[in-house]
Coordinates of C-alpha atoms and ligand atoms in Angstrom, one line a residue:
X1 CA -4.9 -24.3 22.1
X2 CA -5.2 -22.9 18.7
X3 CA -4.3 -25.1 15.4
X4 CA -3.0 -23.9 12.5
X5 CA -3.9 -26.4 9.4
X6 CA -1.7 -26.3 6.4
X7 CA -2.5 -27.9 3.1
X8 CA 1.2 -27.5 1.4
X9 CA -0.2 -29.3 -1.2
X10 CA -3.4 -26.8 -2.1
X11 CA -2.2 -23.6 -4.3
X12 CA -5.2 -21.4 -3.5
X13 CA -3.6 -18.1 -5.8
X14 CA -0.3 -16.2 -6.8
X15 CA 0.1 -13.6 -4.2
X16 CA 1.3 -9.9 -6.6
X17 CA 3.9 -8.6 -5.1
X18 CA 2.4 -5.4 -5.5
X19 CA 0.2 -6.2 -2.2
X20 CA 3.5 -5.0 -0.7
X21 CA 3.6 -2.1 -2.5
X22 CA 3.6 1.9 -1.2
X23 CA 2.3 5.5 -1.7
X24 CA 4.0 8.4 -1.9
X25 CA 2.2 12.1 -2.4
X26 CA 3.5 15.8 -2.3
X27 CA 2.1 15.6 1.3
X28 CA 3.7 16.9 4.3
X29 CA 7.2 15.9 4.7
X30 CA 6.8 12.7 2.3
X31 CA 8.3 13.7 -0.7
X32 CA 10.6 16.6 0.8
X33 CA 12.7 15.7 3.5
X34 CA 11.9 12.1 3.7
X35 CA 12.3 11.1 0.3
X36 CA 13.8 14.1 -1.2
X37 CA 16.5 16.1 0.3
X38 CA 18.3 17.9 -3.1
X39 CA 21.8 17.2 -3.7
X40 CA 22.9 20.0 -1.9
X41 CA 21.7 18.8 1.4
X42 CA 23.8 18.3 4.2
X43 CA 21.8 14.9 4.1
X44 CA 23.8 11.8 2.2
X45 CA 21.9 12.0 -0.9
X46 CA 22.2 10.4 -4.5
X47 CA 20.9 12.5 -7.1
X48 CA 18.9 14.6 -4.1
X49 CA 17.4 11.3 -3.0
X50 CA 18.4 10.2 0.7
X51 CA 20.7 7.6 1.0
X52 CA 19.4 5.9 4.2
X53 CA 16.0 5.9 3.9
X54 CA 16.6 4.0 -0.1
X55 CA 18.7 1.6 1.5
X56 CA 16.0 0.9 4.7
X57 CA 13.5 0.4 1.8
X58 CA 15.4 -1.6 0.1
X59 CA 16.1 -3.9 2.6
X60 CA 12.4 -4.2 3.0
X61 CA 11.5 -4.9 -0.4
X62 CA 9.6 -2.1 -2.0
X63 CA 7.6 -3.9 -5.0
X64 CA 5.5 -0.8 -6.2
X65 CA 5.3 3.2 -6.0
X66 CA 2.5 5.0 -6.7
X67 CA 3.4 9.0 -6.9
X68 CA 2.0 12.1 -7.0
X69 CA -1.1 11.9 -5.2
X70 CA -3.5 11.4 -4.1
X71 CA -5.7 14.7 -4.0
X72 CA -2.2 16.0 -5.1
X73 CA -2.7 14.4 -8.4
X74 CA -5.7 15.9 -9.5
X75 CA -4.6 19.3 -9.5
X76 CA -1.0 18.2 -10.5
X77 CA 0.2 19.6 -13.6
X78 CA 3.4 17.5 -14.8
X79 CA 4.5 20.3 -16.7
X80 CA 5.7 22.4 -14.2
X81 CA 7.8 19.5 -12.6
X82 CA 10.9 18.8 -16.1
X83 CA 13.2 20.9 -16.6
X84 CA 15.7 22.9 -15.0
X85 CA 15.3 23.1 -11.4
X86 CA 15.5 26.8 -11.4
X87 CA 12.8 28.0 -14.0
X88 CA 10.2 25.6 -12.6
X89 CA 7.3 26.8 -11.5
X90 CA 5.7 27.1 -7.9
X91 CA 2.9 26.5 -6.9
X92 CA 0.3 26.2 -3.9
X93 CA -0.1 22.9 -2.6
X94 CA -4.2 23.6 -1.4
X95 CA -5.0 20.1 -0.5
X96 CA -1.6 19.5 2.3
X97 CA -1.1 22.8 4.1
X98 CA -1.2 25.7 1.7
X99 CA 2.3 25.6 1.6
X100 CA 5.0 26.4 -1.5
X101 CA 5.7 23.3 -4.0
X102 CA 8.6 24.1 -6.2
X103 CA 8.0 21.0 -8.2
X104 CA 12.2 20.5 -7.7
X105 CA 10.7 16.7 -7.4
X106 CA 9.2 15.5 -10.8
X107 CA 8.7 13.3 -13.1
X108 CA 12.5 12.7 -13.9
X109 CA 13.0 12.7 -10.4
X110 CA 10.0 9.9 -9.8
X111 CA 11.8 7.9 -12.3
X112 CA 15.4 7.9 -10.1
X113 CA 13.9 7.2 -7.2
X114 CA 12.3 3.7 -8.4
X115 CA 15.3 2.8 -9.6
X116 CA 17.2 3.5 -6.4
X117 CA 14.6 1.3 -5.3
X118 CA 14.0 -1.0 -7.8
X119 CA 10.5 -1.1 -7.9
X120 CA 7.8 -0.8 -10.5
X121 CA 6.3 2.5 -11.1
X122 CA 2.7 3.6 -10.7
X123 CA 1.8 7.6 -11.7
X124 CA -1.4 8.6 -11.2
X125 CA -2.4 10.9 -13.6
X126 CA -5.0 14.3 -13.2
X127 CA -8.4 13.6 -14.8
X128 CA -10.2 16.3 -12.1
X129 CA -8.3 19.4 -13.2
X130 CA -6.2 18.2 -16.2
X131 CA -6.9 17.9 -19.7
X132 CA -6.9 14.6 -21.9
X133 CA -4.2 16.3 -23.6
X134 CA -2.2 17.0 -20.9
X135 CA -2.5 13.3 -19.6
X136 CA -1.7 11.4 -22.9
X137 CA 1.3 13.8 -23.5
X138 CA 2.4 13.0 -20.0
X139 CA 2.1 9.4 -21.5
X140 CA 3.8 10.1 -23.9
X141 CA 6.4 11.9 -22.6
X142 CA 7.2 8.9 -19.8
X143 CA 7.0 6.2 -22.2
X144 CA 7.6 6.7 -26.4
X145 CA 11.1 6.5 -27.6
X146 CA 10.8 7.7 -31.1
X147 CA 10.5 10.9 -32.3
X148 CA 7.9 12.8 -31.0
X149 CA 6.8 16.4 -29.3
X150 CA 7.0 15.0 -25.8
X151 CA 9.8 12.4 -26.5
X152 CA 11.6 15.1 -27.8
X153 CA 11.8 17.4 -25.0
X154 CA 12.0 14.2 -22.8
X155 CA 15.7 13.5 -24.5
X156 CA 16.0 17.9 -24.4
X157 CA 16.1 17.3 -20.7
X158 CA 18.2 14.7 -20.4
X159 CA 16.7 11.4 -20.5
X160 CA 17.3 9.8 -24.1
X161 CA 15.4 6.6 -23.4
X162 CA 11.9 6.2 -22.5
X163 CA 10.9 5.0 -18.8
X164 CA 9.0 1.9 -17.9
X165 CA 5.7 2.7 -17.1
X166 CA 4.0 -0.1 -15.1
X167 CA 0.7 1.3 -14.1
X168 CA -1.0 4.8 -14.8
X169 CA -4.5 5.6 -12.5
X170 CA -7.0 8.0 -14.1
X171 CA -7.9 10.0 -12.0
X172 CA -7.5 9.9 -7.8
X173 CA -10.9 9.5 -5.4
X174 CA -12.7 11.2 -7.9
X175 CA -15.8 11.1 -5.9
X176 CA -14.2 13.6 -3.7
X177 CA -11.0 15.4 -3.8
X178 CA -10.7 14.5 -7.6
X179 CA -13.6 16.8 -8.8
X180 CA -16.8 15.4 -6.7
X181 CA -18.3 13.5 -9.7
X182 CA -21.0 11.0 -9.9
X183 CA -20.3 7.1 -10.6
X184 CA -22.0 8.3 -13.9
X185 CA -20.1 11.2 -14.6
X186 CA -16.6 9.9 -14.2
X187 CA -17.3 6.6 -15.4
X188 CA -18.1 8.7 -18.9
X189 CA -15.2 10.7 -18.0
X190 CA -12.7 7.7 -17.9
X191 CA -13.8 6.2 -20.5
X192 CA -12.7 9.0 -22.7
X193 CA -9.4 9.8 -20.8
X194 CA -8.1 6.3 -20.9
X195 CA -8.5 5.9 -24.7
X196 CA -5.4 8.4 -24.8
X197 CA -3.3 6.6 -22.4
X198 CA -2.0 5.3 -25.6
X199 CA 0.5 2.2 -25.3
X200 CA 3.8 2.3 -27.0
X201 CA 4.8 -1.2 -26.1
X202 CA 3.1 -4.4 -26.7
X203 CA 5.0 -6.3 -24.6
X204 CA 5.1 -4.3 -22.0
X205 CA 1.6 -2.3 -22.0
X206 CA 0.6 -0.1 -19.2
X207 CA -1.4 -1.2 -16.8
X208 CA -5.0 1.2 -16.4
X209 CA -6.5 1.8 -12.7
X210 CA -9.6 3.5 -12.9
X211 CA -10.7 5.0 -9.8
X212 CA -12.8 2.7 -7.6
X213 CA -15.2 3.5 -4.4
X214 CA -13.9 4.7 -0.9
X215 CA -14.7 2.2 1.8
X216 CA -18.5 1.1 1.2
X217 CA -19.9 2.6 -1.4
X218 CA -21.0 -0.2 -3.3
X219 CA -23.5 2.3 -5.4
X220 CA -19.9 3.4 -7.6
X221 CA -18.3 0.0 -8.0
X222 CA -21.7 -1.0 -10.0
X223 CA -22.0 2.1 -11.8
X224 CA -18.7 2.5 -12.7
X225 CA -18.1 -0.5 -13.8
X226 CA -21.4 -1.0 -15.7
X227 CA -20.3 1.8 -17.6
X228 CA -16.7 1.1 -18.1
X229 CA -16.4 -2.8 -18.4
X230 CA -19.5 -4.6 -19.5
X231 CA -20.5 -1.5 -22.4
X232 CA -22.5 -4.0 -25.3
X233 CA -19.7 -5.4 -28.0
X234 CA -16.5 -4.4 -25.6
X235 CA -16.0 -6.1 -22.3
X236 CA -12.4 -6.8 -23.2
X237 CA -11.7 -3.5 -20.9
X238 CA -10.4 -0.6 -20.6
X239 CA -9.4 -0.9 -17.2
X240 CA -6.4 -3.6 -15.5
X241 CA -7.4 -2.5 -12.4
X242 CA -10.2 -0.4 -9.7
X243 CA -8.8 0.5 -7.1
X244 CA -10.6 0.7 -3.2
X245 CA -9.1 3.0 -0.7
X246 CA -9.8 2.4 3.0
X247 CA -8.8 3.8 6.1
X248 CA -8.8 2.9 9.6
X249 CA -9.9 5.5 11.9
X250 CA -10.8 4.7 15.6
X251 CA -12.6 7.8 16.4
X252 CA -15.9 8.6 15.1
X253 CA -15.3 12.1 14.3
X254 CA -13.2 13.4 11.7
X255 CA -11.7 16.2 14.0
X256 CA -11.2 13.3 16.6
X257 CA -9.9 10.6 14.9
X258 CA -7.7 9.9 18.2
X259 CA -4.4 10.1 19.0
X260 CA -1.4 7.9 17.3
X261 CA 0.1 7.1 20.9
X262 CA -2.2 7.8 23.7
X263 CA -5.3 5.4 23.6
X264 CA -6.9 3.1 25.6
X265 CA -7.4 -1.1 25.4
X266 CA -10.6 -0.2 24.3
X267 CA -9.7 2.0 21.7
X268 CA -7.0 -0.6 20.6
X269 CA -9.8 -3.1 19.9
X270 CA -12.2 -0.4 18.1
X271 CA -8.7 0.1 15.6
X272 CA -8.2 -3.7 14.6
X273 CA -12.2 -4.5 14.9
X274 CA -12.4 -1.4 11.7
X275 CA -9.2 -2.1 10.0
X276 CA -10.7 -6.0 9.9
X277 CA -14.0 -4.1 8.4
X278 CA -11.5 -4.8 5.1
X279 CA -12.4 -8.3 4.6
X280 CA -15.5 -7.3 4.3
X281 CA -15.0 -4.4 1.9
X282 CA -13.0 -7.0 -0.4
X283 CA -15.6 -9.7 -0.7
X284 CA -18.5 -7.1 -0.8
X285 CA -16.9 -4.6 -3.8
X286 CA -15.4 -8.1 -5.2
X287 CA -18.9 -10.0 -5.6
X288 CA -20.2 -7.0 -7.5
X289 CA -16.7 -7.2 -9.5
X290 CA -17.4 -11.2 -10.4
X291 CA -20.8 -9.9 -11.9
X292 CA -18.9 -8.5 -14.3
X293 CA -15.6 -10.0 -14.4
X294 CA -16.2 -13.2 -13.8
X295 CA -12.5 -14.4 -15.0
X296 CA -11.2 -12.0 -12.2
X297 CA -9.2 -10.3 -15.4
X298 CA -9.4 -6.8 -13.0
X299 CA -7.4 -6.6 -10.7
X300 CA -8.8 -5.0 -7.1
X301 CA -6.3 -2.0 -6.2
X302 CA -6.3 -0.7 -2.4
X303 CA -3.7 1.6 -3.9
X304 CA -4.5 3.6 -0.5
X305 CA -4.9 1.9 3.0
X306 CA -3.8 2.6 6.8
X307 CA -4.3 4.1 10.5
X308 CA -5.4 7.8 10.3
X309 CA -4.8 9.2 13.4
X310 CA -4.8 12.9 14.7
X311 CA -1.6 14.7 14.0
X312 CA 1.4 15.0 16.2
X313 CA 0.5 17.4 18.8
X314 CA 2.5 20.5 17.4
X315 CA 2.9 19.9 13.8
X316 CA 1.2 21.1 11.1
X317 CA -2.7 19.8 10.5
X318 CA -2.1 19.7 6.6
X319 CA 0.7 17.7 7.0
X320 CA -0.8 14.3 8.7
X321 CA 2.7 13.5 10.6
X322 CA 1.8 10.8 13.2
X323 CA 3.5 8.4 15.2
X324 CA 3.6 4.5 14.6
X325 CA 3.0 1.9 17.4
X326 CA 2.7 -1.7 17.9
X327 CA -0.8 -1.2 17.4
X328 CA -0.5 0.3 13.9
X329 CA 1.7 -3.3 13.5
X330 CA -0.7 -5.1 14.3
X331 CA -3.1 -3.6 12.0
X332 CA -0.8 -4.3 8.9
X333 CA 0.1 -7.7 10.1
X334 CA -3.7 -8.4 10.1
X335 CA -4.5 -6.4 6.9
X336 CA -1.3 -8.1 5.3
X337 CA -2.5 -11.3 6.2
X338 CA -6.0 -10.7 4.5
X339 CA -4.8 -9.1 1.3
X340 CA -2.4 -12.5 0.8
X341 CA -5.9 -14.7 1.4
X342 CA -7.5 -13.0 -1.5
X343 CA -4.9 -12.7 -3.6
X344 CA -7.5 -13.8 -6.4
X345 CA -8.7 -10.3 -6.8
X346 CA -6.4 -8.2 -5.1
X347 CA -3.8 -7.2 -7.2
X348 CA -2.1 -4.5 -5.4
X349 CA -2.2 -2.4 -2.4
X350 CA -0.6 0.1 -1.2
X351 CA 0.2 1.5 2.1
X352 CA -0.3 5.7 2.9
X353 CA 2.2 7.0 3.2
X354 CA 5.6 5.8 2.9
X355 CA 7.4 8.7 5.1
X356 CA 6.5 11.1 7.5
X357 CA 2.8 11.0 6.3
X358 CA 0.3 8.7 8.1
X359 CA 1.1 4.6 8.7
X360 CA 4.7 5.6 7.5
X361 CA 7.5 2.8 7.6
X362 CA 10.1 5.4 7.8
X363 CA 10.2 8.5 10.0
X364 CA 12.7 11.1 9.6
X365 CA 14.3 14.1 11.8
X366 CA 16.4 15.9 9.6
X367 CA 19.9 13.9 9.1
X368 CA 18.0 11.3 11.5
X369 CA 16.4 8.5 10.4
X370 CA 14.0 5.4 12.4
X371 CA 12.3 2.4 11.3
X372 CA 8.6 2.2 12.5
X373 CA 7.0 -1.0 13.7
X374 CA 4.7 -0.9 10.7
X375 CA 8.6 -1.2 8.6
X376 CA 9.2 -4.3 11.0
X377 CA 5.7 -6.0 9.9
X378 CA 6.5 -5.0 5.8
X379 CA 10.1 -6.7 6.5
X380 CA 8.6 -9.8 8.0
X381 CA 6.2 -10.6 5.3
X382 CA 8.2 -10.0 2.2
X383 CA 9.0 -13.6 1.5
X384 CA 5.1 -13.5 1.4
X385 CA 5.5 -11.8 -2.1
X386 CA 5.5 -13.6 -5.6
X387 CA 4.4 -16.6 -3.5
X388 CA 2.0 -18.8 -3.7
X389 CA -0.7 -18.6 -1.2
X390 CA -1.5 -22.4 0.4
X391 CA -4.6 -23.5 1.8
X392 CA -4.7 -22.9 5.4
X393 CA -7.5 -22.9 8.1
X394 CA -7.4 -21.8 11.9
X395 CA -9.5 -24.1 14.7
X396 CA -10.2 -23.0 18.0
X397 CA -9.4 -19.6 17.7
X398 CA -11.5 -17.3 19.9
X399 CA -12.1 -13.9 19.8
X400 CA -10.0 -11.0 21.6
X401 CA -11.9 -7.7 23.4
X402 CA -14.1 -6.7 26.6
X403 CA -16.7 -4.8 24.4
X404 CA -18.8 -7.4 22.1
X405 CA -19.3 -4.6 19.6
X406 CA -15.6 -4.8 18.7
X407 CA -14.0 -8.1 19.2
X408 CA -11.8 -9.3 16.8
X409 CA -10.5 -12.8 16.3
X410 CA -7.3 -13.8 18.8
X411 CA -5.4 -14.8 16.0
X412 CA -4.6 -13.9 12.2
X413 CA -3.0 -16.2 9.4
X414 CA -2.0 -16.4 6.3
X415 CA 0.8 -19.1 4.7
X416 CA 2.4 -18.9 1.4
X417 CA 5.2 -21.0 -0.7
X418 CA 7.7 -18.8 -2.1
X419 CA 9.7 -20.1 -5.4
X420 CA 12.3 -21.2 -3.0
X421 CA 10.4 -23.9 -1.9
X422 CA 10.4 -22.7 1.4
X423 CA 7.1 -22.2 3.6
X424 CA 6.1 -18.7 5.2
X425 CA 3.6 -18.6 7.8
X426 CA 3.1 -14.9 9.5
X427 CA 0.6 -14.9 12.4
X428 CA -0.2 -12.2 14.5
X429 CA -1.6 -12.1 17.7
X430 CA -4.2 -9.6 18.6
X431 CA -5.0 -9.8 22.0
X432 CA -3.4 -7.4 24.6
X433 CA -3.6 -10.3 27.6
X434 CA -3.8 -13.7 26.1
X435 CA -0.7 -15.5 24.9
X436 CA -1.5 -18.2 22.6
X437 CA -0.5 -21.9 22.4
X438 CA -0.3 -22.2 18.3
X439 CA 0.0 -26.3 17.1
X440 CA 0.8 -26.2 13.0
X441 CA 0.0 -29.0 11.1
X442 CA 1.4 -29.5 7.7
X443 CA -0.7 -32.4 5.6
X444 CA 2.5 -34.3 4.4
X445 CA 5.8 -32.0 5.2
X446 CA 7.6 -32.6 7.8
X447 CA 9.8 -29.7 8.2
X448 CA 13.4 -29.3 8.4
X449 CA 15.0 -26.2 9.3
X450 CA 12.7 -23.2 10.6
X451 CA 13.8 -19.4 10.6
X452 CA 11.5 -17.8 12.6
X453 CA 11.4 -13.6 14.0
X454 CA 9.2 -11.4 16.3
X455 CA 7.9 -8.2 16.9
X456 CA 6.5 -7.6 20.0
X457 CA 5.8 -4.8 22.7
X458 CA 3.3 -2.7 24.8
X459 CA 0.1 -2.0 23.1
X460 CA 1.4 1.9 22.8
X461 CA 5.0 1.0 22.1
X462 CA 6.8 3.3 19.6
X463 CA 10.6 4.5 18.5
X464 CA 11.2 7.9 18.6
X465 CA 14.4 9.9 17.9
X466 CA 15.5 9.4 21.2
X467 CA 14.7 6.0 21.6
X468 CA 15.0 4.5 18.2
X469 CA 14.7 1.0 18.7
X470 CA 12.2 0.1 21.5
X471 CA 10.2 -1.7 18.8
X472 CA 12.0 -4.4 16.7
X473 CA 12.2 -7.5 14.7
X474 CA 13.9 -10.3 17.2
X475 CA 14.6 -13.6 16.6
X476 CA 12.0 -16.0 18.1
X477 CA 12.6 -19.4 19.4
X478 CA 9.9 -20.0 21.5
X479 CA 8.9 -23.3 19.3
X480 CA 9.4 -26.9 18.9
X481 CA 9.2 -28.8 15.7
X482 CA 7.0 -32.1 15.6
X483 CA 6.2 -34.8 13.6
X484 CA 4.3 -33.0 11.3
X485 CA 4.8 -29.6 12.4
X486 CA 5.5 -27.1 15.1
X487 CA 4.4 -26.3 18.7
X488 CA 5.0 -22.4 19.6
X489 CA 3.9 -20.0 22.1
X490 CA 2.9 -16.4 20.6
X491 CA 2.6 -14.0 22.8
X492 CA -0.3 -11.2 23.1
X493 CA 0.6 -8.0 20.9
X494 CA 2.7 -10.0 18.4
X495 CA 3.3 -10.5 14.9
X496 CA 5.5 -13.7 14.2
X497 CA 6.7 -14.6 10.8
X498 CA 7.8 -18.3 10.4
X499 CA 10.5 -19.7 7.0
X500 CA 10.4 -23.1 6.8
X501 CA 12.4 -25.3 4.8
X502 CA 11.1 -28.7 4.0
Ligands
AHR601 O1 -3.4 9.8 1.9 C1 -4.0 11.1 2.1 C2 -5.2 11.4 1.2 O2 -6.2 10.5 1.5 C3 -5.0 11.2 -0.2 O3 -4.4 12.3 -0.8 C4 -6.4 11.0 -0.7 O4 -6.4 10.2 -1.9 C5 -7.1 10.3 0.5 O5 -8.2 11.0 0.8

């Protein structure tokens, strides 16, 4: 039996709801047709934006949006996306499929959507392609409400008041897609280009990311941060945040990164033992971070994280459509889990892609709509955000896997008070075969009321249009409350979220 110790009365960290937050590029069919539909469409839509997918996010709790890109952003002009719908201009969208972009979805459009959602806003602005010019006036444009160029022909196209801008990246994976620089290079590079991401508000400044490493590379957090934090008489930054994008990606190839549906057990332990790789990542990039930011005053931003799979057989390569199963669940539940225990430094994260487009919550069909595992998992955990995470330590919990190289531990915890005073503990179980006997112990509490749900299934479970829900939340009673705490039974393949009420 595996025990779960809880120390309600240890605070280890304010979990951001921003770790919940999402990613949404001109990719595929993210932005058009799962997001975007026009108001024209035959597709319930408020101001072109579909009706059921805003209210299925809703319902989840969408903190944070980060929009355009993504490799999208760096060749993004914003320009081309105000205005009247018909005199915008099209463009090819090289990085996702060579395919038209009629920029009928833009910055105005951005805006809506986050309200619809009520969420914060995150643009990532285009320091591989763009000018400074063109990213302060975008700036500008989003966020001054006096008289100005930009606020000008903001309020000349219809939006009198200025926006809330709550973060703005420089730049997108800049050691790639973004122009290939060095750590060198675009640390000089952001330097200059964040001096013009000039703030109009004082109480509410905009939050800078600067672009941080992918995965492991250690070499550009120290570089870039050399340059761009700790430069002699100014270490008050010019950065709020870095940001680290990691993805998980069973096969070894990048032309065989395996299939979304159709894997084995083995390759089901290879998925979680890499997408638990991120703990590592975190502590690794974050002890070069405490070098340098000792007070933890920059935030760490997985702004993009997630299964990448092979596309759907049939669909288009550039648009990265793939199914979601129980596995990919399992993969936020633990990843969730891990973000929430190092809430210290990580400030946000956001999952790729939002719909249609890699580890999406949503999947849609046209008028159809359906809810992913990966949804289920986001819904479970939101009373996780603007909590407080609580001390908590598993015994006795062994690891999961045939193959030594990529065993992964049987269970994963994380438990967190939210401001209602209530107690949510989400545990997932990671094991195909071994159901596990869980005993919680609270320190003092002795809890009163419990609400407590399930998602649980094959390893290769999945809803498709035909069968929508095969995978989804339940209500779980398989526990018993104690003394102290609670006795329950979690079974293998399962994420469990627990409310409790003292
Ligand atoms: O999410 C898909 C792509 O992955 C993003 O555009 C890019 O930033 C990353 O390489």
């Amino acid at each position: 039996m595996a025990k779960l110790y809880i120390n309600e009365s240890k605070k280890r960290g304010h979990i951001n709801p921003e770790i919940y937050g999402h990613f949404a590029e001109h990719l595929g069919r993210c932005i058009y047709e799962g997001l975007y539909v026009g108001e024209k469409s035959e597709v319930p839509n408020e101001n072109g934006i579909r009706k059921d997918v805003v209210e299925a996010l809703k319902e989840m709790q969408v903190p944070v949006l980060r929009w355009p890109g993504g490799c999208f952003a760096d060749e993004y002009h914003w320009k081309d996306g105000i205005g009247p719908k018909e005199s915008r201009k099209k463009m090819v969208n090289t990085h996702w499929g060579g395919v038209t972009e009629d920029n009928s979805f833009g910055t105005h459009e951005y805006f809506e959507l986050c309200k619809q959602l009520g969420c914060k806003t995150y643009v990532n602005g285009n320091l591989g392609s763009g000018s400074i010019q063109e990213m302060s006036e975008w700036v500008e444009y989003m966020t001054f409400d006096g008289i100005s160029p930009m606020a000008d022909l903001r309020k000349a196209n219809g939006h009198e008041e200025a926006w809330k801008l709550d973060y703005f990246g420089v730049g997108n994976e800049n050691w790639g897609c973004g122009g290939n620089m060095t750590p060198e290079y675009y640390a000089n590079e952001y330097r200059r280009y964040q001096t013009y991401v000039r703030q109009y508000h004082d109480d509410a400044p905009v939050k800078k990311i600067c672009c941080g490493a992918n995965s492991a590379d250690y070499e550009w957090t120290e570089k870039v941060l050399k340059t761009c934090f700790a430069f002699p008489h100014n270490n008050s930054g010019f950065m709020d945040g870095l940001s680290l994008h990691y993805y998980t990606v069973p096969g070894e190839e990048w032309s065989h990164k395996g299939s979304a549906t159709d894997f084995s057990e083995k390759e089901w332990y290879k998925t979680l033992y890499k997408a638990n790789r991120i703990e590592d990542l975190i502590k690794r990039h974050g002890t070069i971070m405490d070098t340098f930011d000792p007070e933890k005053k920059i935030g760490m931003m997985i702004d993009e994280w997630g299964c990448w799979f092979d596309v759907e057989p049939g669909t288009n390569p550039g648009f990265l459509y793939q199914q979601n199963t129980m596995r990919d669940a399992l993969v936020a539940g633990l990843s969730l889990n891990i973000f929430n225990k190092h809430c210290d430094r990580v400030k946000m994260a956001c999952i790729a892609q939002m719909v249609n487009v890699l580890q999406s919550v949503v999947l849609t069909e046209g008028v159809k709509m359906l809810l992913t595992p990966t949804y289920y998992v986001f819904h479970m955990y939101k009373h996780h955000q603007d909590g407080e995470l609580l001390e908590s330590f598993l015994e006795n919990n062994g690891l999961a896997g045939e193959e030594k190289e990529y065993q992964v531990p049987v269970l994963s915890e994380s438990v967190s008070e939210g401001k209602d005073g209530k107690i949510t503990v989400t545990l997932s179980n990671l094991s195909l075969t071994q159901e596990e006997q869980v005993e919680i112990s609270f320190s003092e509490l002795k809890p009163g009321t419990v609400e407590a749900v399930i998602l649980k299934g094959k390893m290769n479970d999945f809803n498709s249009f035909d069968e929508p829900e095969k995978v989804k939340e339940e209500v779980f009673a398989d526990y018993k409350i104690s003394e102290r705490g609670l006795n329950l039974t979690v079974p293998a393949c399962s994420v469990i979220s627990l409310r409790i009420s003292r």
